[in-house]
Short mmCIF file of C-alpha atoms in Angstrom, two decimals:
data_model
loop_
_atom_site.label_atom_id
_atom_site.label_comp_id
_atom_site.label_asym_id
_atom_site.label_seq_id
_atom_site.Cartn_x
_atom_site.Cartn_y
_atom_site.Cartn_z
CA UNK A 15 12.51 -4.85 -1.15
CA UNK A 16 12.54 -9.08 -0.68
CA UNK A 17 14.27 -10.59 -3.50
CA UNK A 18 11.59 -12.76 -5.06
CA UNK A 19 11.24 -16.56 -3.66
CA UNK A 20 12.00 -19.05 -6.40
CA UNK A 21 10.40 -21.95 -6.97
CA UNK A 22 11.57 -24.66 -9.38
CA UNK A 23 9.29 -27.18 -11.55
CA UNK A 24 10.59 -30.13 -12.39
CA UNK A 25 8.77 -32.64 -14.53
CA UNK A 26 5.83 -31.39 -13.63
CA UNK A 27 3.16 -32.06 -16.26
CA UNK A 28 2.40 -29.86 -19.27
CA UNK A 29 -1.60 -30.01 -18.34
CA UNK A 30 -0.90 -28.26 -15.40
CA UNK A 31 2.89 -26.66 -15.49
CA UNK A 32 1.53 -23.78 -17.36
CA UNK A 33 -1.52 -22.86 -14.96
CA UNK A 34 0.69 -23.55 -12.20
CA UNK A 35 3.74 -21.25 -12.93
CA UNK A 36 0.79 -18.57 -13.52
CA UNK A 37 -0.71 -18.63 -10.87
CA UNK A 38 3.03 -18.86 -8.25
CA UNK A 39 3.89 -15.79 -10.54
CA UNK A 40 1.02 -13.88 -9.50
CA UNK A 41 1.94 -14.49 -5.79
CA UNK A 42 5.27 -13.02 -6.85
CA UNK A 43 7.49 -15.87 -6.80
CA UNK A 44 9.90 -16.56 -9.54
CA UNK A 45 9.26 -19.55 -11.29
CA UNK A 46 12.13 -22.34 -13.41
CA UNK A 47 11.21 -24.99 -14.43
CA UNK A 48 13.07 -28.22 -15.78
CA UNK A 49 11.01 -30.88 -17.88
CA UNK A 50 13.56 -33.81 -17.22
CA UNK A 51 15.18 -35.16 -14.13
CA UNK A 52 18.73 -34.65 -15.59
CA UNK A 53 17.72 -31.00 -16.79
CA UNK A 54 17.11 -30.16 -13.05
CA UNK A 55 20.62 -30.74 -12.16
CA UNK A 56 21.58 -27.92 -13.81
CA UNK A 57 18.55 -25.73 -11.87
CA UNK A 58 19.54 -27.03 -8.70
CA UNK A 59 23.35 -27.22 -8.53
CA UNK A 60 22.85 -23.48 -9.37
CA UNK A 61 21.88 -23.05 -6.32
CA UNK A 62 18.97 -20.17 -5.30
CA UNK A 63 16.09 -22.10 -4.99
CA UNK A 64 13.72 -22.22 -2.41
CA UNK A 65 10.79 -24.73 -2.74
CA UNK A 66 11.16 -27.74 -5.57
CA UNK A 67 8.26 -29.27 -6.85
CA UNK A 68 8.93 -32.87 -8.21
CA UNK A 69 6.08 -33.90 -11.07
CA UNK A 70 4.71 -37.66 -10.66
CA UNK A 71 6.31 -39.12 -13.65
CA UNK A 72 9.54 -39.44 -12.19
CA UNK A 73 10.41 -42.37 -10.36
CA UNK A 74 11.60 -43.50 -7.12
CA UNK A 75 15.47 -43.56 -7.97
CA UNK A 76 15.27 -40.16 -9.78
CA UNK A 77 13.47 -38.48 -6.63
CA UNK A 78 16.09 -40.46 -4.46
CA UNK A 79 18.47 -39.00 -6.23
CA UNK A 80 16.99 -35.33 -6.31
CA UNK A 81 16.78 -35.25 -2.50
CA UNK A 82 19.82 -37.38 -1.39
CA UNK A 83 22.17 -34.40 -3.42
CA UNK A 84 19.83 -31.46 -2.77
CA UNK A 85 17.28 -31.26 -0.01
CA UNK A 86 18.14 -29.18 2.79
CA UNK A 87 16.35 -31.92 4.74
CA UNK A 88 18.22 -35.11 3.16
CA UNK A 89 21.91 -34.57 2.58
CA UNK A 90 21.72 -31.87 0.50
CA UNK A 91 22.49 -29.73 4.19
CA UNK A 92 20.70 -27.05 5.66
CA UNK A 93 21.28 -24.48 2.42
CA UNK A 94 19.28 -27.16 0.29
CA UNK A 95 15.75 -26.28 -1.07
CA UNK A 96 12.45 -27.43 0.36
CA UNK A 97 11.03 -30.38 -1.59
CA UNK A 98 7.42 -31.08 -2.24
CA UNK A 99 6.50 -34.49 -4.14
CA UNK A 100 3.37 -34.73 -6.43
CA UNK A 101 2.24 -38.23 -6.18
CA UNK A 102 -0.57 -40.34 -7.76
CA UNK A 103 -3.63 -40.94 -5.71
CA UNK A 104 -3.76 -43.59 -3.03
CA UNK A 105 -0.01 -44.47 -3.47
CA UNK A 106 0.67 -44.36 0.06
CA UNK A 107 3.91 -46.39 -0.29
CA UNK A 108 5.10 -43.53 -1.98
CA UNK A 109 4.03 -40.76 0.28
CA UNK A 110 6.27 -42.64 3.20
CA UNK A 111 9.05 -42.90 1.17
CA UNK A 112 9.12 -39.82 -0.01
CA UNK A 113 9.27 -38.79 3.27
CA UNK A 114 11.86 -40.54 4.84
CA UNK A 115 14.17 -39.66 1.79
CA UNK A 116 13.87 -35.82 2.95
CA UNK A 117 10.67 -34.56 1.32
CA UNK A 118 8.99 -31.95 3.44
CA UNK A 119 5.41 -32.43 1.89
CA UNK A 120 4.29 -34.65 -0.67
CA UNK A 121 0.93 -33.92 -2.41
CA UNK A 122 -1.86 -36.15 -4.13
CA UNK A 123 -2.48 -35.50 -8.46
CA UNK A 124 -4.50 -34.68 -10.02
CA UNK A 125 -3.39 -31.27 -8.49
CA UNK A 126 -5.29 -27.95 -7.13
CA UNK A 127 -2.72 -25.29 -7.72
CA UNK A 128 -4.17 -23.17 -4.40
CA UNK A 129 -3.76 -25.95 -1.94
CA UNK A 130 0.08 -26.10 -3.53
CA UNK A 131 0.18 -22.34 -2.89
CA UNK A 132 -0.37 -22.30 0.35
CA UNK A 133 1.84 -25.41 1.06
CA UNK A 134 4.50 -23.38 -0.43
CA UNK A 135 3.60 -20.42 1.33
CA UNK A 136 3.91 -22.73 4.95
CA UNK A 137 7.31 -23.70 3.73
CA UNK A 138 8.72 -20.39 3.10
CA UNK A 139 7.50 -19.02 6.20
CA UNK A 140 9.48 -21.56 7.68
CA UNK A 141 12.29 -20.36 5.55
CA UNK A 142 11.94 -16.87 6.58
CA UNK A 143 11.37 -15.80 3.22
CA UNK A 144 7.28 -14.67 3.62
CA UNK A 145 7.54 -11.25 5.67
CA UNK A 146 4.11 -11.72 6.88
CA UNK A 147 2.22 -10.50 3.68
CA UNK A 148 -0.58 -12.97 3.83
CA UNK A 149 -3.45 -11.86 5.96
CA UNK A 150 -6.03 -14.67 6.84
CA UNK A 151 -9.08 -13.34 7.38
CA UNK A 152 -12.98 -15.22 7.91
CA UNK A 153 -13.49 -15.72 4.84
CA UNK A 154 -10.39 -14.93 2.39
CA UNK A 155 -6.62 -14.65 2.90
CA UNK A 156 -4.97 -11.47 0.90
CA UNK A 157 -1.66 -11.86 -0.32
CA UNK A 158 -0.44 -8.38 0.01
CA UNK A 159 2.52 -8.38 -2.01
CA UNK A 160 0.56 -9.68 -5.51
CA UNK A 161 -2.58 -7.72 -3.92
CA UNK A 162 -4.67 -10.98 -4.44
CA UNK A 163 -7.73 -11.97 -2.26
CA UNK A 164 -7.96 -15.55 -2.45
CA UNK A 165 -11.52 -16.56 -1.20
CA UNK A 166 -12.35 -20.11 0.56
CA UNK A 167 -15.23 -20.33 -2.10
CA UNK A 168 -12.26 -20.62 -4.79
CA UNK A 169 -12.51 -17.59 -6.63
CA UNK A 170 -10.35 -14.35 -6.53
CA UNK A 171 -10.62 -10.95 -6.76
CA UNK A 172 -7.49 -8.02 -7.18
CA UNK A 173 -7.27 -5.27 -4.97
CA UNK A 174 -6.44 -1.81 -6.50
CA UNK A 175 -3.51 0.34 -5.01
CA UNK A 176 -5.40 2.31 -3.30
CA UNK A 177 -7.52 -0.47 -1.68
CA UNK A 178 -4.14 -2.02 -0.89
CA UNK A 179 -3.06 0.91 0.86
CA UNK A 180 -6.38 1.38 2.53
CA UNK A 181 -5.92 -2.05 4.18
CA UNK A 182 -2.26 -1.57 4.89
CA UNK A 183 -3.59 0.93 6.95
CA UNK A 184 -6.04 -1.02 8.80
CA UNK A 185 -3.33 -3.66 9.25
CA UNK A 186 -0.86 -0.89 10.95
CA UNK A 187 -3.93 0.33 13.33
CA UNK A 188 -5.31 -2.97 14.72
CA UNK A 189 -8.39 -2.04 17.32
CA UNK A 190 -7.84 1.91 17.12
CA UNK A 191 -10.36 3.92 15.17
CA UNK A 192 -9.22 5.89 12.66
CA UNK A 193 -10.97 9.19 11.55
CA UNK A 194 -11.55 9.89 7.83
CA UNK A 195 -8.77 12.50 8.06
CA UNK A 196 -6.65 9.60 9.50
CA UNK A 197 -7.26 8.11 6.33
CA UNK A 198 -7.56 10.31 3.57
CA UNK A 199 -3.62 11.41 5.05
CA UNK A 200 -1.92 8.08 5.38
CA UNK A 201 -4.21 6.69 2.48
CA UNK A 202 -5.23 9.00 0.19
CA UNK A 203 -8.26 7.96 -2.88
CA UNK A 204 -6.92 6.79 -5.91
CA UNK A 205 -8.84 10.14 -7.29
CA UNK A 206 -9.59 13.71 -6.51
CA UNK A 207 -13.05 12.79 -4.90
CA UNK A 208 -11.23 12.15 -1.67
CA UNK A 209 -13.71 13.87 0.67
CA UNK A 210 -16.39 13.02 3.02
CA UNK A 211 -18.88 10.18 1.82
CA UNK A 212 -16.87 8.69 -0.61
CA UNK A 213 -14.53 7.47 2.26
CA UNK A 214 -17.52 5.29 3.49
CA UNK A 215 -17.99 4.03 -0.56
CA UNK A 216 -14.50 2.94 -0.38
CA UNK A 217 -15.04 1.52 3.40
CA UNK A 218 -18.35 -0.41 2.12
CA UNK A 219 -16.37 -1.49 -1.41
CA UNK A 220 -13.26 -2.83 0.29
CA UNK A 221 -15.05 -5.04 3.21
CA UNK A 222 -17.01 -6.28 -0.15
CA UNK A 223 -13.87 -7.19 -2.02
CA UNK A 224 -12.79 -9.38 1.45
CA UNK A 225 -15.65 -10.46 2.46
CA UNK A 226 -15.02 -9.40 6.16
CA UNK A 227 -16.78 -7.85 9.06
CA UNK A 228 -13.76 -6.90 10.88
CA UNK A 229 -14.06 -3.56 9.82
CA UNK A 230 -16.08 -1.75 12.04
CA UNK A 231 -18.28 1.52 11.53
CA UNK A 232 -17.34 3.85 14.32
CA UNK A 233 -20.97 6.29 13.97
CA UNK A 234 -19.54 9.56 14.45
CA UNK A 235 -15.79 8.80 15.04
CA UNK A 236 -14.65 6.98 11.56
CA UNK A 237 -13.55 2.92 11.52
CA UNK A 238 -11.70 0.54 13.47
CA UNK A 239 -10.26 -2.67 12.55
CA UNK A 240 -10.66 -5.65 14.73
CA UNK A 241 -8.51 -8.99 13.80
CA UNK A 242 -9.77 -12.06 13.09
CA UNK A 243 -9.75 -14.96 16.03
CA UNK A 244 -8.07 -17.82 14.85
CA UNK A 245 -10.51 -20.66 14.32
CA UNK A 246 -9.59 -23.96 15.04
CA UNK A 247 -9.87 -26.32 12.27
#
């Protein structure tokens, strides 16, 4: 199993730290976090971190100083951590300078904790530390490993084990129908009640739960999955 990605806080503001190092923990990242600038050179010089996010209190000289000794993009070297910069709005000397000094992203305040999510997700995949376990779908992308379905309305929902399994399934099988002994082997209920029509209620409750179509009926032959196309955005 992946060792957990770790992601480290620093300075980032009470309001939101707590909310924040929820929800990354949910997505099964290990979260540290360091309230002061000077406390984070203990976190960092530790080494084992992955992403950094940098709070908007701390100024210019501190963040200089962050990335100049540990960015893998400013002279920290390649085995430095990925830095992301929360800035205040409109500040757009900032977000170029934060830049240039080795940040890979930079971010507006006040902040929405999904949109950092899924900036940290982009990062790590860049690290090679996501082994493809988000799935992007029309309307929702699952993380597999914290068995989340994060919807583009906002809300989310939590898939079951055996849902998770169910789609695993799907995932494996891309465009080949699978019979309902296909699945009730490689994907069994989470209950004795395994059997004929209650494959269909678990069919009909897991494309509910994503909110896809890309699970086809097969009438008479069982259900095929059929990927998304990407959609240009």
């Amino acid at each position: 199993m992946a060792a957990r990605s770790v992601i480290a806080l620093v300075s980032v503001a009470e309001v939101v730290a707590g909310d924040l190092a929820n929800h990354l923990d949910r997505r099964g990242h290990d979260v540290r976090q360091a309230r002061q600038p000077w406390e984070a050179e203990t976190l960092l010089s530790a080494g084992g971190i992955d992403v950094v996010i940098v709070g908007d209190g701390v100024t210019q000289a501190e963040s200089r100083e962050l990335l100049k000794r540990y960015s893998g993009q400013g002279g920290g070297g390649e085995g430095g951590p990925d830095f992301i910069l929360i800035c205040r709005p409109g500040d757009l000397v900032d977000k170029v300078l934060a830049l240039e000094l080795g940040a890979s992203d930079v971010i507006e305040s006040p902040l929405n904790v999904r949109e950092l999510a899924a900036r940290i997700g982009g990062l790590l995949m860049r690290r090679g530390r996501a082994p493809g376990e988000l799935i992007v779908l029309e309307n929702a992308t699952v993380d597999l490993r914290s068995a989340m379905v994060m919807h583009r309305s906002g809300t989310e929902d939590q898939l079951s084990p055996g849902q998770v399994a169910l789609l695993k399934l799907f995932l494996a099988s891309p465009r080949k129908v699978l019979t309902r002994d296909d699945i009730i082997a490689a994907a069994p209920a989470e209950n004795a009640d395994a059997f004929d029509r209650s494959i269909d209620s678990r069919i009909v409750r897991l494309r509910r739960k994503l909110d896809t179509e890309t699970i086809t009926t097969i009438r008479g032959a069982g259900y095929r999955f059929d990927p998304p196309v990407p959609r240009n955005e």
